[in-house]
Backbone as a printed PyTorch tensor [residue, N CA C, xyz], in Angstrom:
tensor([[[-13.5410,  17.7900, -28.0850],
         [-14.7890,  17.2250, -28.4970],
         [-15.2120,  17.8060, -29.8420]],

        [[-14.8740,  19.0720, -30.0940],
         [-15.3030,  19.6870, -31.3580],
         [-14.6560,  18.9910, -32.5420]],

        [[-13.3990,  18.5650, -32.3920],
         [-12.7360,  17.8420, -33.4760],
         [-13.4190,  16.5220, -33.7660]],

        [[-13.8660,  15.8480, -32.7060],
         [-14.5580,  14.5780, -32.8870],
         [-15.8780,  14.7840, -33.6250]],

        [[-16.6580,  15.7730, -33.2010],
         [-17.9670,  15.9910, -33.8310],
         [-17.8280,  16.4600, -35.2730]],

        [[-16.7400,  17.1530, -35.5970],
         [-16.5070,  17.5330, -37.0000],
         [-16.1730,  16.3170, -37.8420]],

        [[-15.4070,  15.3940, -37.2730],
         [-15.0220,  14.1920, -38.0080],
         [-16.1390,  13.1610, -38.0820]],

        [[-17.0000,  13.1390, -37.0800],
         [-18.0750,  12.1350, -37.0010],
         [-19.4030,  12.8140, -36.6900]],

        [[-19.9240,  13.6270, -37.5840],
         [-21.1420,  14.3960, -37.2880],
         [-22.3850,  13.5330, -37.0920]],

        [[-22.3750,  12.3040, -37.5200],
         [-23.5320,  11.4270, -37.3900],
         [-23.6070,  10.7610, -36.0100]],

        [[-22.5910,  10.9350, -35.1880],
         [-22.5910,  10.3420, -33.8500],
         [-23.0740,  11.3740, -32.8450]],

        [[-24.1330,  11.0190, -32.1110],
         [-24.6340,  11.8850, -31.0380],
         [-23.7700,  11.7030, -29.7990]],

        [[-23.3680,  12.8000, -29.2250],
         [-22.6260,  12.7480, -27.9640],
         [-23.5460,  13.2650, -26.8710]],

        [[-23.6980,  12.4510, -25.8310],
         [-24.4800,  12.8490, -24.6640],
         [-23.5270,  13.0270, -23.4990]],

        [[-23.5030,  14.1880, -22.9120],
         [-22.6360,  14.4400, -21.7600],
         [-23.5100,  14.3830, -20.5060]],

        [[-23.2350,  13.3810, -19.6820],
         [-23.9700,  13.1970, -18.4360],
         [-22.9400,  13.3090, -17.3230]],

        [[-23.1290,  14.2460, -16.4400],
         [-22.1100,  14.4840, -15.4100],
         [-22.6350,  14.1110, -14.0270]],

        [[-22.7310,  12.8340, -13.7840],
         [-23.0600,  12.3450, -12.4470],
         [-22.3480,  11.0180, -12.2470]],

        [[-22.3710,  10.5450, -11.0440],
         [-21.6650,   9.3110, -10.7240],
         [-22.5840,   8.1110, -10.5800]],

        [[-23.8360,   8.2610, -10.9570],
         [-24.7670,   7.1390, -10.8570],
         [-24.3850,   6.0730, -11.8710]],

        [[-24.4540,   4.8320, -11.4410],
         [-24.2230,   3.7320, -12.3690],
         [-25.5140,   3.5070, -13.1220]],

        [[-25.4300,   3.5840, -14.4340],
         [-26.6290,   3.4140, -15.2570],
         [-26.4650,   2.2040, -16.1610]],

        [[-27.5760,   1.6830, -16.6340],
         [-27.5890,   0.5850, -17.5830],
         [-27.3850,   1.1930, -18.9720]],

        [[-26.1810,   1.0550, -19.4910],
         [-25.8600,   1.6880, -20.7680],
         [-26.7670,   1.2250, -21.8980]],

        [[-27.0220,  -0.0790, -21.9620],
         [-27.8560,  -0.6160, -23.0360],
         [-29.2730,  -0.0680, -22.9400]],

        [[-29.8280,  -0.0240, -21.7300],
         [-31.1910,   0.4770, -21.5490],
         [-31.2950,   1.9550, -21.9100]],

        [[-30.2210,   2.7000, -21.7230],
         [-30.2120,   4.1260, -22.0420],
         [-29.8670,   4.3910, -23.5080]],

        [[-29.5630,   3.3140, -24.2590],
         [-29.1910,   3.4850, -25.6660],
         [-27.7980,   4.0650, -25.8420]],

        [[-26.9200,   3.7860, -24.8890],
         [-25.5550,   4.3070, -24.9260],
         [-24.6060,   3.1940, -25.3540]],

        [[-23.7980,   3.4950, -26.3630],
         [-22.8630,   2.4990, -26.8980],
         [-21.5220,   2.4920, -26.1650]],

        [[-21.0910,   3.6380, -25.6770],
         [-19.8100,   3.7360, -24.9910],
         [-19.9010,   4.8380, -23.9400]],

        [[-19.1150,   4.6990, -22.9030],
         [-19.1050,   5.6890, -21.8260],
         [-17.6950,   5.8270, -21.2840]],

        [[-17.3680,   7.0170, -20.8250],
         [-16.1070,   7.2360, -20.1250],
         [-16.4880,   7.5140, -18.6770]],

        [[-16.0190,   6.6270, -17.8030],
         [-16.3630,   6.7340, -16.3820],
         [-15.0950,   6.9250, -15.5770]],

        [[-15.2540,   7.4790, -14.3920],
         [-14.1410,   7.6300, -13.4650],
         [-14.3540,   6.6690, -12.3170]],

        [[-13.3510,   5.9040, -11.9930],
         [-13.4810,   5.0030, -10.8590],
         [-12.6420,   3.7610, -11.0380]],

        [[-12.9700,   2.7580, -10.2490],
         [-12.1910,   1.5350, -10.2170],
         [-12.5540,   0.5520, -11.3300]],

        [[-13.6550,   0.7540, -12.0130],
         [-13.9990,  -0.0850, -13.1440],
         [-14.7490,  -1.3480, -12.8120]],

        [[-15.3860,  -1.4180, -11.6680],
         [-16.1330,  -2.6110, -11.2830],
         [-17.6190,  -2.4160, -11.5790]],

        [[-17.9570,  -2.2220, -12.8440],
         [-19.3400,  -1.9900, -13.2360],
         [-19.8550,  -3.2330, -13.9470]],

        [[-20.9940,  -3.7400, -13.4760],
         [-21.5580,  -4.9750, -14.0310],
         [-21.9040,  -4.8100, -15.5010]],

        [[-21.7540,  -5.9070, -16.2190],
         [-22.1600,  -6.0100, -17.6280],
         [-21.4620,  -4.9770, -18.5170]],

        [[-20.2190,  -4.6630, -18.2030],
         [-19.4600,  -3.7380, -19.0500],
         [-18.0520,  -4.2740, -19.2660]],

        [[-17.4530,  -3.8560, -20.3740],
         [-16.0230,  -4.0810, -20.5920],
         [-15.3440,  -2.7950, -20.1970]],

        [[-14.2750,  -2.9000, -19.4280],
         [-13.6120,  -1.7100, -18.9180],
         [-12.1600,  -1.6680, -19.3640]],

        [[-11.7050,  -0.4920, -19.7370],
         [-10.3270,  -0.2720, -20.1420],
         [ -9.7980,   0.9620, -19.4120]],

        [[ -8.6680,   0.7900, -18.7810],
         [ -8.0680,   1.9150, -18.0630],
         [ -7.4690,   2.8820, -19.0790]],

        [[ -7.9070,   4.1400, -19.0310],
         [ -7.3930,   5.1560, -19.9370],
         [ -6.1670,   5.8490, -19.3470]],

        [[ -6.2000,   6.1170, -18.0600],
         [ -5.0790,   6.7680, -17.3890],
         [ -5.2760,   6.6840, -15.8820]],

        [[ -4.2010,   6.8680, -15.1570],
         [ -4.2750,   6.9290, -13.6960],
         [ -4.6970,   8.3280, -13.2920]],

        [[ -5.2700,   8.4230, -12.1250],
         [ -5.7100,   9.7300, -11.6190],
         [ -5.2570,   9.8870, -10.1730]],

        [[ -3.9320,  10.0430,  -9.9650],
         [ -3.4680,  10.2130,  -8.5900],
         [ -4.0660,  11.4630,  -7.9560]],

        [[ -4.3790,  11.3500,  -6.6900],
         [ -5.0110,  12.4500,  -5.9620],
         [ -3.9620,  13.3170,  -5.2610]],

        [[ -4.3100,  14.5690,  -5.0910],
         [ -3.4820,  15.5060,  -4.3560],
         [ -4.3810,  16.4430,  -3.5640]],

        [[ -3.8040,  17.0970,  -2.6000],
         [ -4.5450,  18.0840,  -1.8190],
         [ -4.6280,  19.3690,  -2.6340]],

        [[ -5.8350,  19.8990,  -2.7730],
         [ -6.0560,  21.1240,  -3.5310],
         [ -6.7110,  22.1630,  -2.6270]],

        [[ -6.2250,  23.3910,  -2.7250],
         [ -6.8090,  24.4910,  -1.9570],
         [ -6.4400,  25.7910,  -2.6410]],

        [[ -7.1300,  26.8720,  -2.3090],
         [ -6.7830,  28.1740,  -2.9030],
         [ -5.4020,  28.6450,  -2.4420]],

        [[ -4.7340,  29.4680,  -3.2410],
         [ -3.3910,  29.9450,  -2.8760],
         [ -3.3230,  30.6190,  -1.5050]],

        [[ -4.3560,  31.3760,  -1.1290],
         [ -4.3100,  32.0470,   0.1770],
         [ -4.3280,  31.0470,   1.3370]],

        [[ -4.9500,  29.8910,   1.1320],
         [ -4.9350,  28.8320,   2.1520],
         [ -3.5790,  28.1250,   2.1260]],

        [[ -3.0760,  27.8250,   0.9310],
         [ -1.7990,  27.1170,   0.8040],
         [ -0.6740,  27.8730,   1.5070]],

        [[ -0.7030,  29.1980,   1.4410],
         [  0.3390,  30.0120,   2.0750],
         [  0.3630,  29.8430,   3.5960]],

        [[ -0.7670,  29.4760,   4.1740],
         [ -0.8720,  29.3250,   5.6280],
         [ -0.5300,  27.9120,   6.1060]],

        [[ -0.3600,  26.9840,   5.1740],
         [ -0.0870,  25.5940,   5.5370],
         [  1.4150,  25.3540,   5.5360]],

        [[  1.9780,  25.1020,   6.7000],
         [  3.4020,  24.7930,   6.7760],
         [  3.6450,  23.3220,   7.0660]],

        [[  2.6690,  22.6620,   7.6750],
         [  2.7260,  21.2190,   7.9040],
         [  1.3620,  20.6340,   7.5610]],

        [[  1.3020,  19.3400,   7.2660],
         [ -0.0080,  18.7330,   6.9900],
         [ -0.9980,  18.9060,   8.1390]],

        [[ -0.5010,  18.9270,   9.3750],
         [ -1.3890,  19.0820,  10.5240],
         [ -2.1110,  20.4240,  10.5210]],

        [[ -1.5620,  21.4220,   9.8360],
         [ -2.2240,  22.7210,   9.7380],
         [ -3.5810,  22.6150,   9.0440]],

        [[ -3.7790,  21.5330,   8.3000],
         [ -5.0570,  21.3420,   7.6110],
         [ -6.1960,  21.0960,   8.5890]],

        [[ -5.8880,  20.7760,   9.8420],
         [ -6.9260,  20.5500,  10.8520],
         [ -7.7720,  21.7980,  11.0680]],

        [[ -7.2330,  22.9560,  10.7300],
         [ -7.9520,  24.2210,  10.9200],
         [ -8.9250,  24.5240,   9.7830]],

        [[ -9.0160,  23.6500,   8.8080],
         [ -9.8620,  23.8700,   7.6270],
         [-10.8190,  22.7020,   7.4350]],

        [[-11.8910,  22.9730,   6.7130],
         [-12.8110,  21.8840,   6.3560],
         [-12.1550,  21.0590,   5.2550]],

        [[-12.1790,  19.7460,   5.4260],
         [-11.6870,  18.8400,   4.3950],
         [-12.9090,  18.3370,   3.6360]],

        [[-13.0120,  18.7320,   2.3900],
         [-14.1710,  18.3450,   1.5820],
         [-14.0040,  16.9090,   1.1140]],

        [[-15.1500,  16.2450,   0.8960],
         [-15.1430,  14.8190,   0.5670],
         [-16.0390,  14.5290,  -0.6230]],

        [[-15.7540,  13.3940,  -1.2590],
         [-16.6960,  12.8450,  -2.2360],
         [-17.3250,  11.6180,  -1.5920]],

        [[-18.1770,  10.9410,  -2.3410],
         [-18.8080,   9.7390,  -1.8160],
         [-17.8070,   8.5990,  -1.6510]],

        [[-16.6040,   8.7480,  -2.1810],
         [-15.5620,   7.7270,  -2.0030],
         [-14.9280,   7.9210,  -0.6240]],

        [[-15.4840,   7.2750,   0.3540],
         [-15.1500,   7.5290,   1.7570],
         [-13.7020,   7.2140,   2.1150]],

        [[-13.0600,   6.3440,   1.3580],
         [-11.7070,   5.9090,   1.7160],
         [-10.6120,   6.8760,   1.2850]],

        [[-10.9360,   7.8960,   0.5100],
         [ -9.8950,   8.7580,  -0.0510],
         [ -9.0560,   9.4730,   1.0100]],

        [[ -9.6870,  10.1370,   1.9600],
         [ -8.8980,  10.8350,   2.9770],
         [ -8.1450,   9.8440,   3.8540]],

        [[ -8.7660,   8.7140,   4.1890],
         [ -8.0750,   7.6950,   4.9970],
         [ -6.8180,   7.2160,   4.2930]],

        [[ -6.9330,   6.9760,   2.9970],
         [ -5.7660,   6.5450,   2.2050],
         [ -4.6940,   7.6260,   2.1850]],

        [[ -5.1260,   8.8760,   2.0830],
         [ -4.1670,   9.9820,   2.0420],
         [ -3.4230,  10.0880,   3.3730]],

        [[ -4.1700,  10.0180,   4.4970],
         [ -3.5180,  10.0750,   5.8140],
         [ -2.4740,   8.9680,   5.9420]],

        [[ -2.8440,   7.7590,   5.5080],
         [ -1.9300,   6.6240,   5.6010],
         [ -0.6890,   6.8530,   4.7380]],

        [[ -0.8750,   7.3090,   3.5070],
         [  0.2500,   7.5480,   2.6050],
         [  1.1600,   8.6570,   3.1310]],

        [[  0.5940,   9.6130,   3.8470],
         [  1.3710,  10.7240,   4.4070],
         [  1.9360,  10.4030,   5.7940]],

        [[  1.7290,   9.1630,   6.2450],
         [  2.1740,   8.7400,   7.5840],
         [  1.6480,   9.6570,   8.6830]],

        [[  0.3710,  10.0130,   8.5650],
         [ -0.2620,  10.8770,   9.5590],
         [ -1.3100,  10.1110,  10.3410]],

        [[ -1.4430,  10.4600,  11.6020],
         [ -2.5450,   9.9180,  12.3980],
         [ -3.8110,  10.6160,  11.8950]],

        [[ -4.8080,   9.8550,  11.4610],
         [ -6.0130,  10.4860,  10.9040],
         [ -6.7640,  11.2990,  11.9510]],

        [[ -7.3970,  12.3500,  11.4930],
         [ -8.3040,  13.1220,  12.3460],
         [ -9.6680,  13.1080,  11.6800]],

        [[-10.7240,  13.4290,  12.4000],
         [-12.0700,  13.3680,  11.8210],
         [-12.2160,  14.2960,  10.6120]],

        [[-12.7480,  13.7460,   9.5630],
         [-13.0230,  14.5270,   8.3480],
         [-14.5270,  14.7220,   8.3060]],

        [[-14.9640,  15.9500,   8.4970],
         [-16.4070,  16.2010,   8.6410],
         [-16.9350,  17.2320,   7.6500]],

        [[-16.1480,  17.5590,   6.6340],
         [-16.6210,  18.5200,   5.6430],
         [-17.7420,  17.9460,   4.8020]],

        [[-18.3920,  18.7910,   4.0140],
         [-19.4890,  18.3450,   3.1620],
         [-19.0560,  17.2340,   2.1940]],

        [[-20.0200,  16.4150,   1.8100],
         [-19.7880,  15.3320,   0.8540],
         [-20.3840,  15.7480,  -0.4820]],

        [[-19.5870,  15.6540,  -1.5390],
         [-20.0190,  16.0380,  -2.8840],
         [-20.1390,  14.7960,  -3.7560]],

        [[-21.0980,  14.8020,  -4.6720],
         [-21.2110,  13.6820,  -5.6010],
         [-20.3680,  13.9320,  -6.8500]],

        [[-19.7210,  15.0630,  -6.9230],
         [-18.9050,  15.4120,  -8.0780],
         [-17.5840,  16.0080,  -7.6050]],

        [[-16.4810,  15.4150,  -8.0440],
         [-15.1700,  15.9550,  -7.6920],
         [-15.0050,  17.3770,  -8.2250]],

        [[-15.5520,  17.6400,  -9.4040],
         [-15.4510,  18.9770,  -9.9930],
         [-16.1240,  20.0150,  -9.1050]],

        [[-17.3210,  19.6910,  -8.6120],
         [-18.0230,  20.6150,  -7.7190],
         [-17.2730,  20.7940,  -6.4010]],

        [[-16.6780,  19.7100,  -5.9230],
         [-15.9130,  19.7870,  -4.6800],
         [-14.7100,  20.7190,  -4.8480]],

        [[-13.9920,  20.5860,  -5.9470],
         [-12.8310,  21.4460,  -6.2080],
         [-13.2710,  22.9020,  -6.3400]],

        [[-14.3700,  23.1310,  -7.0460],
         [-14.8860,  24.4990,  -7.1750],
         [-15.2440,  25.0770,  -5.8100]],

        [[-15.8760,  24.2700,  -4.9580],
         [-16.2470,  24.7360,  -3.6210],
         [-15.0110,  25.0690,  -2.7930]],

        [[-13.9730,  24.2550,  -2.9120],
         [-12.7350,  24.5330,  -2.1740],
         [-12.1570,  25.8720,  -2.5960]],

        [[-12.1600,  26.1360,  -3.8910],
         [-11.6330,  27.4100,  -4.4080],
         [-12.4400,  28.5960,  -3.8830]],

        [[-13.7390,  28.4670,  -3.9340],
         [-14.6280,  29.5850,  -3.5700],
         [-14.6780,  29.8060,  -2.0610]],

        [[-14.7210,  28.7120,  -1.2910],
         [-14.9600,  28.8100,   0.1540],
         [-13.6940,  28.7760,   1.0030]],

        [[-12.5350,  28.5470,   0.3800],
         [-11.3040,  28.4890,   1.1630],
         [-11.1460,  27.1960,   1.9330]],

        [[-11.6810,  26.1130,   1.3750],
         [-11.5860,  24.7940,   2.0010],
         [-10.4790,  23.9960,   1.3280]],

        [[-10.3480,  22.7450,   1.7400],
         [ -9.3280,  21.8570,   1.1880],
         [-10.0160,  20.6330,   0.6020]],

        [[ -9.6070,  20.2630,  -0.6040],
         [-10.1800,  19.0990,  -1.2830],
         [ -9.0650,  18.0970,  -1.5840]],

        [[ -9.4450,  16.8550,  -1.7370],
         [ -8.5450,  15.8020,  -2.1770],
         [ -9.1320,  15.3040,  -3.4930]],

        [[ -8.4290,  15.5570,  -4.5800],
         [ -8.9940,  15.2670,  -5.8930],
         [ -7.8760,  14.9180,  -6.8710]],

        [[ -8.2470,  14.3650,  -8.0330],
         [ -7.2300,  14.0550,  -9.0370],
         [ -6.4130,  15.2880,  -9.4080]],

        [[ -5.1160,  15.0970,  -9.4710],
         [ -4.1820,  16.1820,  -9.7900],
         [ -4.5530,  16.8890, -11.0920]],

        [[ -5.0780,  16.1520, -12.0420],
         [ -5.4160,  16.7310, -13.3460],
         [ -6.5610,  17.7390, -13.2710]],

        [[ -7.2030,  17.8590, -12.1150],
         [ -8.3100,  18.8140, -11.9830],
         [ -7.8410,  20.2080, -11.6000]],

        [[ -6.5350,  20.3760, -11.4480],
         [ -6.0140,  21.7040, -11.0860],
         [ -6.2440,  22.6630, -12.2350]]])
């Protein structure tokens, strides 16, 4: 970001870190980078990159996991995207079990909580 602001000092950059859908025009915003499926009304959307998800946990937890079923002994953290763990169970050919961990509105906060609390998160691989 520093390179951009040096090259374009007349452009104000506003960093807003939430997942609320906002009216860009009403907020005076010309462009936004969002994470998600891109189904936002009154916007043009361009895919910048894929964000495949992976299971993330602290190293001390990872050492104790020998099979995916071992994750039943830990809290599985969630975001508001309710289908993520269901999709993961299906992709891993596992019978789903109840996912009852806290729900976060930010993947970054969820990953931080997993690191600090010894929980397991499902988040974009690039967040490692």
